[in-house]
Short mmCIF file of C-alpha atoms (C1' of nucleotides) in Angstrom, two decimals:
data_model
loop_
_atom_site.label_atom_id
_atom_site.label_comp_id
_atom_site.label_asym_id
_atom_site.label_seq_id
_atom_site.Cartn_x
_atom_site.Cartn_y
_atom_site.Cartn_z
CA UNK A 1 183.78 12.26 39.70
CA UNK A 2 183.97 8.58 38.75
CA UNK A 3 181.95 6.79 36.13
CA UNK A 4 181.08 3.16 36.84
CA UNK A 5 184.44 1.64 37.56
CA UNK A 6 184.64 -2.08 36.82
CA UNK A 7 183.47 -3.66 40.06
CA UNK A 8 186.55 -5.55 41.23
CA UNK A 9 188.88 -6.55 38.47
CA UNK A 10 190.62 -9.06 40.73
CA UNK A 11 187.51 -11.10 40.16
CA UNK A 12 188.00 -11.23 36.38
CA UNK A 13 191.58 -10.60 35.39
CA UNK A 14 190.92 -11.90 31.87
CA UNK A 15 188.61 -10.29 29.39
CA UNK A 16 188.67 -10.34 25.64
CA UNK A 17 190.19 -7.37 23.85
CA UNK A 18 186.78 -6.49 22.43
CA UNK A 19 185.30 -6.38 25.93
CA UNK A 20 188.10 -4.22 27.28
CA UNK A 21 187.81 -1.92 24.34
CA UNK A 22 184.07 -1.53 24.58
CA UNK A 23 183.96 -0.76 28.29
CA UNK A 24 186.72 1.78 27.87
CA UNK A 25 184.92 3.38 24.99
CA UNK A 26 181.74 3.56 26.98
CA UNK A 27 183.54 4.96 29.98
CA UNK A 28 184.95 7.77 27.89
CA UNK A 29 181.58 8.56 26.35
CA UNK A 30 179.92 8.67 29.76
CA UNK A 31 182.64 10.90 31.13
CA UNK A 32 182.23 13.24 28.17
CA UNK A 33 178.50 13.53 28.78
CA UNK A 34 179.07 14.14 32.47
CA UNK A 35 181.51 16.90 31.59
CA UNK A 36 179.10 18.48 29.15
CA UNK A 37 176.46 18.55 31.81
CA UNK A 38 178.57 19.85 34.67
CA UNK A 39 181.20 21.99 32.93
CA UNK A 40 179.41 22.98 29.74
CA UNK A 41 180.63 22.67 26.17
CA UNK A 42 183.53 25.03 26.68
CA UNK A 43 184.61 23.28 29.85
CA UNK A 44 184.57 19.86 28.24
CA UNK A 45 188.30 19.50 27.62
CA UNK A 46 190.33 16.36 27.10
CA UNK A 47 192.06 16.94 30.42
CA UNK A 48 188.72 17.11 32.22
CA UNK A 49 187.29 14.09 30.42
CA UNK A 50 190.18 11.80 31.27
CA UNK A 51 190.11 13.03 34.85
CA UNK A 52 186.44 12.11 35.20
CA UNK A 53 186.87 8.83 33.35
CA UNK A 54 190.03 7.97 35.25
CA UNK A 55 191.98 7.00 32.16
CA UNK A 56 195.19 8.12 30.55
CA UNK A 57 195.59 11.03 28.23
CA UNK A 58 195.95 8.91 25.13
CA UNK A 59 192.86 6.79 25.71
CA UNK A 60 190.19 9.01 24.14
CA UNK A 61 192.10 9.51 20.92
CA UNK A 62 192.72 5.80 20.68
CA UNK A 63 188.99 5.25 20.26
CA UNK A 64 188.06 8.46 18.48
CA UNK A 65 190.13 10.12 15.75
CA UNK A 66 189.66 13.59 17.26
CA UNK A 67 187.94 15.41 20.05
CA UNK A 68 185.16 16.59 17.78
CA UNK A 69 184.49 12.99 16.77
CA UNK A 70 184.25 12.12 20.44
CA UNK A 71 181.77 14.92 21.00
CA UNK A 72 179.76 13.80 17.99
CA UNK A 73 179.60 10.21 19.21
CA UNK A 74 178.56 11.40 22.65
CA UNK A 75 175.85 13.53 21.11
CA UNK A 76 174.40 10.62 19.18
CA UNK A 77 174.37 8.44 22.24
CA UNK A 78 172.79 11.16 24.37
CA UNK A 79 169.99 11.85 21.92
CA UNK A 80 169.16 8.18 21.78
CA UNK A 81 169.16 7.88 25.56
CA UNK A 82 167.08 10.96 26.24
CA UNK A 83 164.30 10.16 23.82
CA UNK A 84 164.21 6.46 24.63
CA UNK A 85 163.64 7.52 28.21
CA UNK A 86 160.90 9.83 27.10
CA UNK A 87 159.37 7.13 24.94
CA UNK A 88 159.22 4.81 27.92
CA UNK A 89 157.72 7.48 30.14
CA UNK A 90 154.89 8.38 27.80
CA UNK A 91 154.11 4.71 27.29
CA UNK A 92 152.65 4.51 30.79
CA UNK A 93 149.88 7.03 30.50
CA UNK A 94 146.93 4.82 29.66
CA UNK A 95 145.78 4.76 33.27
CA UNK A 96 146.01 8.50 33.69
CA UNK A 97 142.93 10.53 34.51
CA UNK A 98 144.20 13.75 33.00
CA UNK A 99 146.21 12.58 30.03
CA UNK A 100 146.96 15.98 28.61
CA UNK A 101 148.36 17.27 31.88
CA UNK A 102 150.36 14.11 32.52
CA UNK A 103 151.78 14.06 29.02
CA UNK A 104 153.08 17.61 29.32
CA UNK A 105 154.45 17.03 32.80
CA UNK A 106 156.08 13.83 31.64
CA UNK A 107 157.87 15.66 28.86
CA UNK A 108 159.03 18.27 31.34
CA UNK A 109 160.15 15.89 34.05
CA UNK A 110 161.64 13.22 31.80
CA UNK A 111 163.36 15.40 29.25
CA UNK A 112 163.63 19.14 29.71
CA UNK A 113 163.99 19.30 33.49
CA UNK A 114 166.73 16.66 33.57
CA UNK A 115 170.49 16.85 33.93
CA UNK A 116 170.87 15.10 30.60
CA UNK A 117 168.98 17.89 28.91
CA UNK A 118 171.59 20.36 30.11
CA UNK A 119 174.21 18.43 28.17
CA UNK A 120 171.92 18.14 25.17
CA UNK A 121 171.27 21.85 25.27
CA UNK A 122 174.97 22.66 25.42
CA UNK A 123 175.40 20.62 22.27
CA UNK A 124 172.46 22.32 20.59
CA UNK A 125 173.95 25.73 21.25
CA UNK A 126 177.39 24.63 20.11
CA UNK A 127 175.86 23.25 16.92
CA UNK A 128 175.15 26.81 15.78
CA UNK A 129 178.82 27.08 14.83
CA UNK A 130 179.51 23.44 14.00
CA UNK A 131 177.98 21.98 10.86
CA UNK A 132 178.77 18.40 11.85
CA UNK A 133 177.06 18.80 15.22
CA UNK A 134 174.13 20.58 13.63
CA UNK A 135 173.44 17.58 11.42
CA UNK A 136 173.44 15.31 14.43
CA UNK A 137 171.26 17.65 16.45
CA UNK A 138 168.68 17.63 13.68
CA UNK A 139 167.83 14.23 15.04
CA UNK A 140 166.60 15.96 18.18
CA UNK A 141 163.99 17.64 16.07
CA UNK A 142 162.95 14.40 14.46
CA UNK A 143 163.11 12.47 17.71
CA UNK A 144 161.10 15.05 19.62
CA UNK A 145 158.61 15.41 16.83
CA UNK A 146 157.86 11.72 16.67
CA UNK A 147 158.18 10.71 20.30
CA UNK A 148 156.00 13.42 21.76
CA UNK A 149 153.94 13.88 18.62
CA UNK A 150 153.07 10.20 18.27
CA UNK A 151 152.21 9.86 21.93
CA UNK A 152 150.02 12.95 21.85
CA UNK A 153 148.34 11.84 18.67
CA UNK A 154 147.64 8.51 20.30
CA UNK A 155 146.21 9.80 23.55
CA UNK A 156 144.60 13.05 22.46
CA UNK A 157 142.36 14.44 19.76
CA UNK A 158 141.63 17.98 18.55
CA UNK A 159 138.45 19.66 19.75
CA UNK A 160 137.90 22.22 17.04
CA UNK A 161 138.56 21.37 13.40
CA UNK A 162 141.52 23.66 12.80
CA UNK A 163 143.46 22.37 15.81
CA UNK A 164 146.33 19.98 15.22
CA UNK A 165 147.78 17.76 17.92
CA UNK A 166 151.29 17.51 16.51
CA UNK A 167 151.65 21.23 15.93
CA UNK A 168 150.77 21.91 19.53
CA UNK A 169 153.39 19.43 20.69
CA UNK A 170 155.99 21.31 18.69
CA UNK A 171 154.99 24.52 20.43
CA UNK A 172 155.16 22.60 23.69
CA UNK A 173 158.71 21.51 23.09
CA UNK A 174 159.84 25.03 22.26
CA UNK A 175 158.13 26.33 25.36
CA UNK A 176 159.68 23.73 27.64
CA UNK A 177 163.09 24.33 26.15
CA UNK A 178 162.79 28.03 26.73
CA UNK A 179 161.61 27.44 30.29
CA UNK A 180 164.53 25.17 31.05
CA UNK A 181 166.95 27.97 30.26
CA UNK A 182 165.58 30.05 33.10
CA UNK A 183 165.92 27.36 35.75
CA UNK A 184 169.13 28.90 37.04
CA UNK A 185 167.80 32.44 36.81
CA UNK A 186 164.50 32.15 38.59
CA UNK A 187 164.91 30.96 42.17
CA UNK A 188 161.32 29.98 42.80
CA UNK A 189 160.83 26.52 41.31
CA UNK A 190 157.11 26.49 41.98
CA UNK A 191 156.77 29.22 39.40
CA UNK A 192 157.57 26.72 36.69
CA UNK A 193 154.86 24.40 37.88
CA UNK A 194 152.39 27.28 37.75
CA UNK A 195 153.24 28.10 34.16
CA UNK A 196 153.21 24.46 33.20
CA UNK A 197 149.70 24.28 34.57
CA UNK A 198 148.71 27.40 32.69
CA UNK A 199 150.07 25.90 29.50
CA UNK A 200 148.04 22.74 30.04
CA UNK A 201 144.92 24.85 30.45
CA UNK A 202 145.64 26.67 27.22
CA UNK A 203 146.10 23.36 25.44
CA UNK A 204 142.93 21.97 26.99
CA UNK A 205 140.93 24.47 24.93
CA UNK A 206 142.01 22.67 21.78
CA UNK A 207 142.85 19.11 22.84
CA UNK A 208 141.04 16.43 24.82
CA UNK A 209 141.68 12.80 25.68
CA UNK A 210 140.55 10.28 23.12
CA UNK A 211 137.84 8.01 24.47
CA UNK A 212 138.70 4.39 25.22
CA UNK A 213 142.42 4.38 24.66
CA UNK A 214 143.86 1.50 26.66
CA UNK A 215 146.91 0.65 24.56
CA UNK A 216 150.23 2.45 24.86
CA UNK A 217 151.32 4.38 21.78
CA UNK A 218 153.19 2.43 19.07
CA UNK A 219 156.92 2.30 19.57
CA UNK A 220 159.15 4.22 17.24
CA UNK A 221 160.95 2.12 14.63
CA UNK A 222 164.57 1.22 15.39
CA UNK A 223 164.82 2.62 18.88
CA UNK A 224 165.27 -0.36 21.06
CA UNK A 225 168.81 -1.39 21.79
CA UNK A 226 170.98 -0.68 18.78
CA UNK A 227 174.30 -0.48 20.64
CA UNK A 228 176.11 2.59 19.39
CA UNK A 229 177.18 2.18 15.78
CA UNK A 230 178.55 5.46 14.61
CA UNK A 231 181.52 7.07 12.81
CA UNK B 1 185.15 42.88 10.48
CA UNK B 2 185.54 46.53 11.50
CA UNK B 3 183.50 48.36 14.06
CA UNK B 4 182.84 52.07 13.48
CA UNK B 5 186.29 53.43 12.80
CA UNK B 6 186.70 57.11 13.56
CA UNK B 7 185.68 58.82 10.32
CA UNK B 8 188.84 60.63 9.22
CA UNK B 9 191.18 61.43 12.00
CA UNK B 10 193.14 63.84 9.81
CA UNK B 11 190.16 66.09 10.26
CA UNK B 12 190.46 66.15 14.04
CA UNK B 13 193.94 65.33 15.24
CA UNK B 14 193.15 66.65 18.71
CA UNK B 15 190.59 65.17 21.04
CA UNK B 16 190.43 65.21 24.80
CA UNK B 17 191.65 62.15 26.69
CA UNK B 18 188.12 61.44 27.88
CA UNK B 19 186.87 61.40 24.29
CA UNK B 20 189.63 59.11 23.08
CA UNK B 21 189.09 56.82 26.01
CA UNK B 22 185.35 56.61 25.57
CA UNK B 23 185.42 55.84 21.85
CA UNK B 24 188.05 53.17 22.41
CA UNK B 25 186.04 51.65 25.21
CA UNK B 26 182.95 51.59 23.04
CA UNK B 27 184.87 50.09 20.16
CA UNK B 28 186.03 47.24 22.34
CA UNK B 29 182.54 46.61 23.70
CA UNK B 30 181.07 46.55 20.20
CA UNK B 31 183.76 44.18 18.99
CA UNK B 32 183.08 41.89 21.93
CA UNK B 33 179.38 41.76 21.11
CA UNK B 34 180.13 41.10 17.46
CA UNK B 35 182.38 38.23 18.49
CA UNK B 36 179.76 36.78 20.80
CA UNK B 37 177.29 36.83 17.97
CA UNK B 38 179.51 35.41 15.25
CA UNK B 39 181.92 33.17 17.15
CA UNK B 40 179.91 32.28 20.24
CA UNK B 41 180.92 32.55 23.86
CA UNK B 42 183.74 30.05 23.54
CA UNK B 43 185.08 31.73 20.43
CA UNK B 44 185.12 35.16 22.02
CA UNK B 45 188.80 35.36 22.87
CA UNK B 46 190.94 38.42 23.49
CA UNK B 47 192.81 37.74 20.27
CA UNK B 48 189.58 37.70 18.26
CA UNK B 49 188.20 40.79 19.96
CA UNK B 50 191.24 42.93 19.27
CA UNK B 51 191.32 41.67 15.69
CA UNK B 52 187.72 42.78 15.14
CA UNK B 53 188.20 46.05 17.00
CA UNK B 54 191.50 46.72 15.27
CA UNK B 55 193.33 47.62 18.45
CA UNK B 56 196.36 46.33 20.28
CA UNK B 57 196.45 43.44 22.67
CA UNK B 58 196.80 45.63 25.72
CA UNK B 59 193.82 47.88 24.96
CA UNK B 60 190.99 45.78 26.42
CA UNK B 61 192.71 45.21 29.74
CA UNK B 62 193.47 48.88 29.99
CA UNK B 63 189.75 49.62 30.16
CA UNK B 64 188.57 46.49 31.92
CA UNK B 65 190.38 44.74 34.78
CA UNK B 66 189.88 41.30 33.25
CA UNK B 67 188.23 39.54 30.37
CA UNK B 68 185.27 38.47 32.49
CA UNK B 69 184.71 42.11 33.44
CA UNK B 70 184.71 42.97 29.75
CA UNK B 71 182.14 40.28 29.07
CA UNK B 72 180.02 41.50 31.96
CA UNK B 73 180.09 45.08 30.72
CA UNK B 74 179.20 43.92 27.22
CA UNK B 75 176.31 41.93 28.63
CA UNK B 76 174.88 44.92 30.48
CA UNK B 77 175.14 47.07 27.40
CA UNK B 78 173.55 44.43 25.20
CA UNK B 79 170.60 43.87 27.50
CA UNK B 80 169.93 47.59 27.58
CA UNK B 81 170.16 47.87 23.80
CA UNK B 82 167.97 44.90 23.01
CA UNK B 83 165.11 45.84 25.26
CA UNK B 84 165.24 49.54 24.45
CA UNK B 85 164.83 48.51 20.84
CA UNK B 86 161.91 46.34 21.79
CA UNK B 87 160.41 49.11 23.87
CA UNK B 88 160.54 51.44 20.89
CA UNK B 89 159.05 48.84 18.58
CA UNK B 90 156.05 48.08 20.76
CA UNK B 91 155.43 51.79 21.24
CA UNK B 92 154.18 52.07 17.66
CA UNK B 93 151.28 49.68 17.78
CA UNK B 94 148.39 52.04 18.46
CA UNK B 95 147.48 52.14 14.79
CA UNK B 96 147.54 48.38 14.38
CA UNK B 97 144.42 46.51 13.39
CA UNK B 98 145.44 43.23 14.96
CA UNK B 99 147.33 44.31 18.03
CA UNK B 100 147.83 40.88 19.49
CA UNK B 101 149.35 39.53 16.31
CA UNK B 102 151.54 42.57 15.78
CA UNK B 103 152.76 42.55 19.36
CA UNK B 104 153.90 38.95 19.15
CA UNK B 105 155.50 39.45 15.75
CA UNK B 106 157.21 42.56 16.99
CA UNK B 107 158.73 40.65 19.88
CA UNK B 108 159.91 37.98 17.47
CA UNK B 109 161.31 40.30 14.83
CA UNK B 110 162.79 42.89 17.16
CA UNK B 111 164.26 40.63 19.79
CA UNK B 112 164.37 36.89 19.34
CA UNK B 113 164.92 36.70 15.60
CA UNK B 114 167.79 39.20 15.66
CA UNK B 115 171.55 38.81 15.52
CA UNK B 116 171.82 40.56 18.88
CA UNK B 117 169.71 37.87 20.46
CA UNK B 118 172.25 35.28 19.41
CA UNK B 119 174.86 37.08 21.50
CA UNK B 120 172.41 37.49 24.35
CA UNK B 121 171.59 33.81 24.21
CA UNK B 122 175.25 32.83 24.29
CA UNK B 123 175.60 34.86 27.45
CA UNK B 124 172.49 33.30 28.96
CA UNK B 125 173.85 29.81 28.40
CA UNK B 126 177.26 30.76 29.74
CA UNK B 127 175.61 32.22 32.83
CA UNK B 128 174.66 28.70 33.92
CA UNK B 129 178.26 28.27 35.07
CA UNK B 130 179.08 31.86 35.95
CA UNK B 131 177.45 33.39 38.99
CA UNK B 132 178.47 36.93 38.03
CA UNK B 133 176.93 36.60 34.59
CA UNK B 134 173.83 34.97 36.02
CA UNK B 135 173.15 38.01 38.17
CA UNK B 136 173.43 40.27 35.16
CA UNK B 137 171.27 38.03 33.03
CA UNK B 138 168.54 38.19 35.64
CA UNK B 139 167.92 41.62 34.22
CA UNK B 140 166.79 39.93 31.03
CA UNK B 141 163.99 38.41 32.99
CA UNK B 142 163.03 41.69 34.53
CA UNK B 143 163.46 43.60 31.30
CA UNK B 144 161.45 41.12 29.28
CA UNK B 145 158.78 40.87 31.93
CA UNK B 146 158.20 44.60 32.04
CA UNK B 147 158.79 45.60 28.44
CA UNK B 148 156.56 43.00 26.85
CA UNK B 149 154.29 42.65 29.88
CA UNK B 150 153.59 46.36 30.17
CA UNK B 151 152.96 46.74 26.49
CA UNK B 152 150.62 43.77 26.42
CA UNK B 153 148.82 44.97 29.50
CA UNK B 154 148.38 48.32 27.84
CA UNK B 155 147.08 47.10 24.51
CA UNK B 156 145.25 43.93 25.51
CA UNK B 157 142.79 42.65 28.06
CA UNK B 158 141.83 39.16 29.22
CA UNK B 159 138.65 37.64 27.85
CA UNK B 160 137.82 35.12 30.53
CA UNK B 161 138.32 35.97 34.18
CA UNK B 162 141.10 33.51 34.95
CA UNK B 163 143.26 34.67 32.07
CA UNK B 164 146.23 36.93 32.82
CA UNK B 165 147.93 39.07 30.21
CA UNK B 166 151.37 39.15 31.81
CA UNK B 167 151.50 35.41 32.42
CA UNK B 168 150.81 34.76 28.77
CA UNK B 169 153.60 37.12 27.77
CA UNK B 170 155.99 35.12 29.92
CA UNK B 171 154.94 31.96 28.12
CA UNK B 172 155.40 33.86 24.88
CA UNK B 173 158.96 34.77 25.68
CA UNK B 174 159.87 31.22 26.57
CA UNK B 175 158.28 29.99 23.38
CA UNK B 176 160.08 32.50 21.20
CA UNK B 177 163.37 31.74 22.88
CA UNK B 178 162.92 28.04 22.27
CA UNK B 179 161.98 28.69 18.66
CA UNK B 180 165.04 30.82 18.07
CA UNK B 181 167.28 27.90 18.99
CA UNK B 182 165.97 25.89 16.08
CA UNK B 183 166.60 28.56 13.46
CA UNK B 184 169.80 26.87 12.34
CA UNK B 185 168.31 23.40 12.49
CA UNK B 186 165.12 23.84 10.51
CA UNK B 187 165.81 25.00 6.98
CA UNK B 188 162.30 26.16 6.13
CA UNK B 189 161.89 29.63 7.60
CA UNK B 190 158.22 29.84 6.71
CA UNK B 191 157.60 27.14 9.26
CA UNK B 192 158.36 29.60 12.02
CA UNK B 193 155.82 32.05 10.70
CA UNK B 194 153.23 29.31 10.66
CA UNK B 195 153.82 28.45 14.29
CA UNK B 196 153.92 32.09 15.27
CA UNK B 197 150.50 32.44 13.69
CA UNK B 198 149.26 29.37 15.52
CA UNK B 199 150.50 30.81 18.77
CA UNK B 200 148.65 34.04 18.11
CA UNK B 201 145.46 32.11 17.53
CA UNK B 202 145.91 30.26 20.79
CA UNK B 203 146.42 33.54 22.60
CA UNK B 204 143.41 35.09 20.88
CA UNK B 205 141.18 32.70 22.80
CA UNK B 206 142.17 34.44 26.02
CA UNK B 207 143.23 37.95 25.01
CA UNK B 208 141.68 40.71 22.94
CA UNK B 209 142.53 44.32 22.11
CA UNK B 210 141.39 46.92 24.61
CA UNK B 211 138.89 49.31 23.12
CA UNK B 212 139.96 52.88 22.43
CA UNK B 213 143.65 52.70 23.18
CA UNK B 214 145.33 55.50 21.29
CA UNK B 215 148.28 56.22 23.55
CA UNK B 216 151.53 54.26 23.43
CA UNK B 217 152.35 52.26 26.58
CA UNK B 218 154.12 54.14 29.38
CA UNK B 219 157.90 54.12 29.09
CA UNK B 220 159.90 52.09 31.55
CA UNK B 221 161.70 54.17 34.23
CA UNK B 222 165.37 54.86 33.57
CA UNK B 223 165.71 53.42 30.09
CA UNK B 224 166.42 56.34 27.91
CA UNK B 225 170.02 57.17 27.29
CA UNK B 226 172.07 56.41 30.37
CA UNK B 227 175.43 55.96 28.62
CA UNK B 228 177.01 52.83 30.05
CA UNK B 229 177.92 53.30 33.70
CA UNK B 230 179.03 49.93 35.04
CA UNK B 231 181.84 48.21 36.95
"C1'" DA C 1 205.46 -21.54 23.96
"C1'" DA C 2 206.94 -18.20 20.87
"C1'" DA C 3 205.64 -14.43 17.73
"C1'" DC C 4 202.43 -11.16 16.86
"C1'" DA C 5 198.73 -7.83 17.41
"C1'" DT C 6 195.99 -4.85 20.20
"C1'" DG C 7 194.73 -1.43 24.14
"C1'" DC C 8 196.30 1.73 26.62
"C1'" DT C 9 199.87 4.69 29.20
"C1'" DG C 10 202.47 8.81 29.93
"C1'" DA C 11 205.53 12.14 28.36
"C1'" DA C 12 206.34 15.57 24.85
"C1'" DC C 13 205.13 19.05 21.12
"C1'" DG C 14 203.39 23.23 19.05
"C1'" DT C 15 199.61 26.54 19.47
"C1'" DC C 16 196.73 29.72 21.58
"C1'" DC C 17 194.81 31.40 25.76
"C1'" DG C 18 194.49 35.49 29.41
"C1'" DT C 19 197.48 38.54 31.75
"C1'" DA C 20 201.71 41.42 33.06
"C1'" DT C 21 205.17 44.53 31.70
"C1'" DT C 22 207.66 47.84 29.29
"C1'" DG C 23 207.84 51.55 25.93
"C1'" DT C 24 205.93 55.64 23.37
"C1'" DA C 25 202.94 59.19 21.69
"C1'" DA C 26 199.47 62.40 23.10
"C1'" DA C 27 196.98 65.35 26.30
"C1'" DT C 28 197.10 68.01 30.60
"C1'" DG C 29 198.67 71.47 33.91
"C1'" DG C 30 201.82 74.71 35.93
"C1'" DC D 1 207.12 75.46 27.17
"C1'" DC D 2 208.35 71.79 29.80
"C1'" DA D 3 207.16 68.22 33.56
"C1'" DT D 4 203.67 65.02 34.54
"C1'" DT D 5 199.98 62.15 33.71
"C1'" DT D 6 197.13 59.45 30.72
"C1'" DA D 7 196.02 56.21 26.64
"C1'" DC D 8 197.43 52.86 24.20
"C1'" DA D 9 201.00 49.70 21.48
"C1'" DA D 10 204.11 45.95 21.56
"C1'" DT D 11 206.22 42.18 23.40
"C1'" DA D 12 206.82 38.57 26.72
"C1'" DC D 13 205.28 34.91 29.98
"C1'" DG D 14 203.24 30.89 32.22
"C1'" DG D 15 199.67 27.71 31.64
"C1'" DA D 16 196.18 24.89 29.29
"C1'" DC D 17 194.66 23.27 25.11
"C1'" DG D 18 194.34 19.21 21.38
"C1'" DT D 19 197.27 16.01 19.32
"C1'" DT D 20 201.32 12.81 18.49
"C1'" DC D 21 204.17 9.01 19.56
"C1'" DA D 22 207.33 5.61 21.58
"C1'" DG D 23 206.84 2.02 25.09
"C1'" DC D 24 204.72 -1.55 27.80
"C1'" DA D 25 201.46 -4.62 29.30
"C1'" DT D 26 197.75 -7.82 27.88
"C1'" DG D 27 195.20 -10.71 24.69
"C1'" DT D 28 195.50 -13.47 20.30
"C1'" DT D 29 197.42 -16.41 16.83
"C1'" DT D 30 200.50 -19.86 15.10
#
DNA sequence: AAACATGCTGAACGTCCGTATTGTAAATGG
DNA sequence: CCATTTACAATACGGACGTTCAGCATGTTT
């Protein structure tokens, strides 16, 4: 219900305006993402957001010109978060014995089978009727393509000559996305593990670990800690 | 904008109450599905539905106790329609030269790459927060599993011994569903054909056409023309 | 310290939502 | 042929939506 309230503000009664403003802005963004995840796109109303954030009704529109701008800013932040997390996860696979399996599982566990992905997916679906959102969500394509694609290209190599590592990672992402949509339909969670394993076996026909890779994959360009500069 | 207006009602000024009622009911259901497809779940309001159907505001709630009941009835009807269509499509593949390829393409063209699937997908996403819808949408799992699974089992056989036809069809459905969500993001439509082809090649490692299959697959049980008996 | 600027509150506004109610034409049944 | 029932139209209602705005603290500047 609450999103990171400032510890005890008796401790620091004085903060600069910029500080106040930034924490408030962040609090609203976090509350929006929490709403998207728990209540869906349709349930993400201003009333609900301010309830979760614990702020007044006017606060969100003081920082964002409209609700759709707030959603857009939340989307940008979420995409960055999700794929940075994934980038970090796939950077720790040098010591793995079965790199293909661990890469796929890492993508599943760190992206598609996460609460954050629910919010991201809500936005993706909403973007079918919202041009502005669609342009932002295109970054998911790019982000996924490079994060998973680069990592796979770094750790794995094709076995045959017509196989292509990056293409198979694109198929992987579509598959995992489709799987994630059945999480609430299919009760038996172990089923998903079974099919994930089957998918790894199908990939293993065409991909194998590169020999002697001890370095983590190169980091994507600007994705370190650019705060949140948007609209 | 309009959904199957009665041809020329000057021709038949008298119809039984049951007839009037049934056509009206169907008109409302069709309008609801059209709304779901064009305006999404959130945009499917009573106002929009009656505008599309060209009926009064009271009409929908005369036939359905509430809006959610209307949505539920529409969902049931849609699921039946979509997978009957798929069943018919995959029943014509005996003459195909590349049955695996044609089966996958048929699933894509007749289900996932169709306007109706957009509506179905909206309902699937909404069912994450709606228990009643979720129970209805479970039928999509069952329907997909049997329709595509049975057909594949009929036309194809595993090559290795650990391969399983039905499991691979489940992966196929997840993949196609995930692909369909990027249709509005990725401008180049030919890309999807490329990846569909790649997927077929990956499947071809494990599946091949059964020899001497000239019959169409057996029809699923009750799926012929049961009108629309629900809630 | 006084004057100003900024960050946010909280009430209010108009619009649209889903539903309830009342009225009217058409079909049914004696 | 008329009373009754059914099918739908039309309007009204309370509530929730996104947005606006005057007011009040809290920093900032002079």
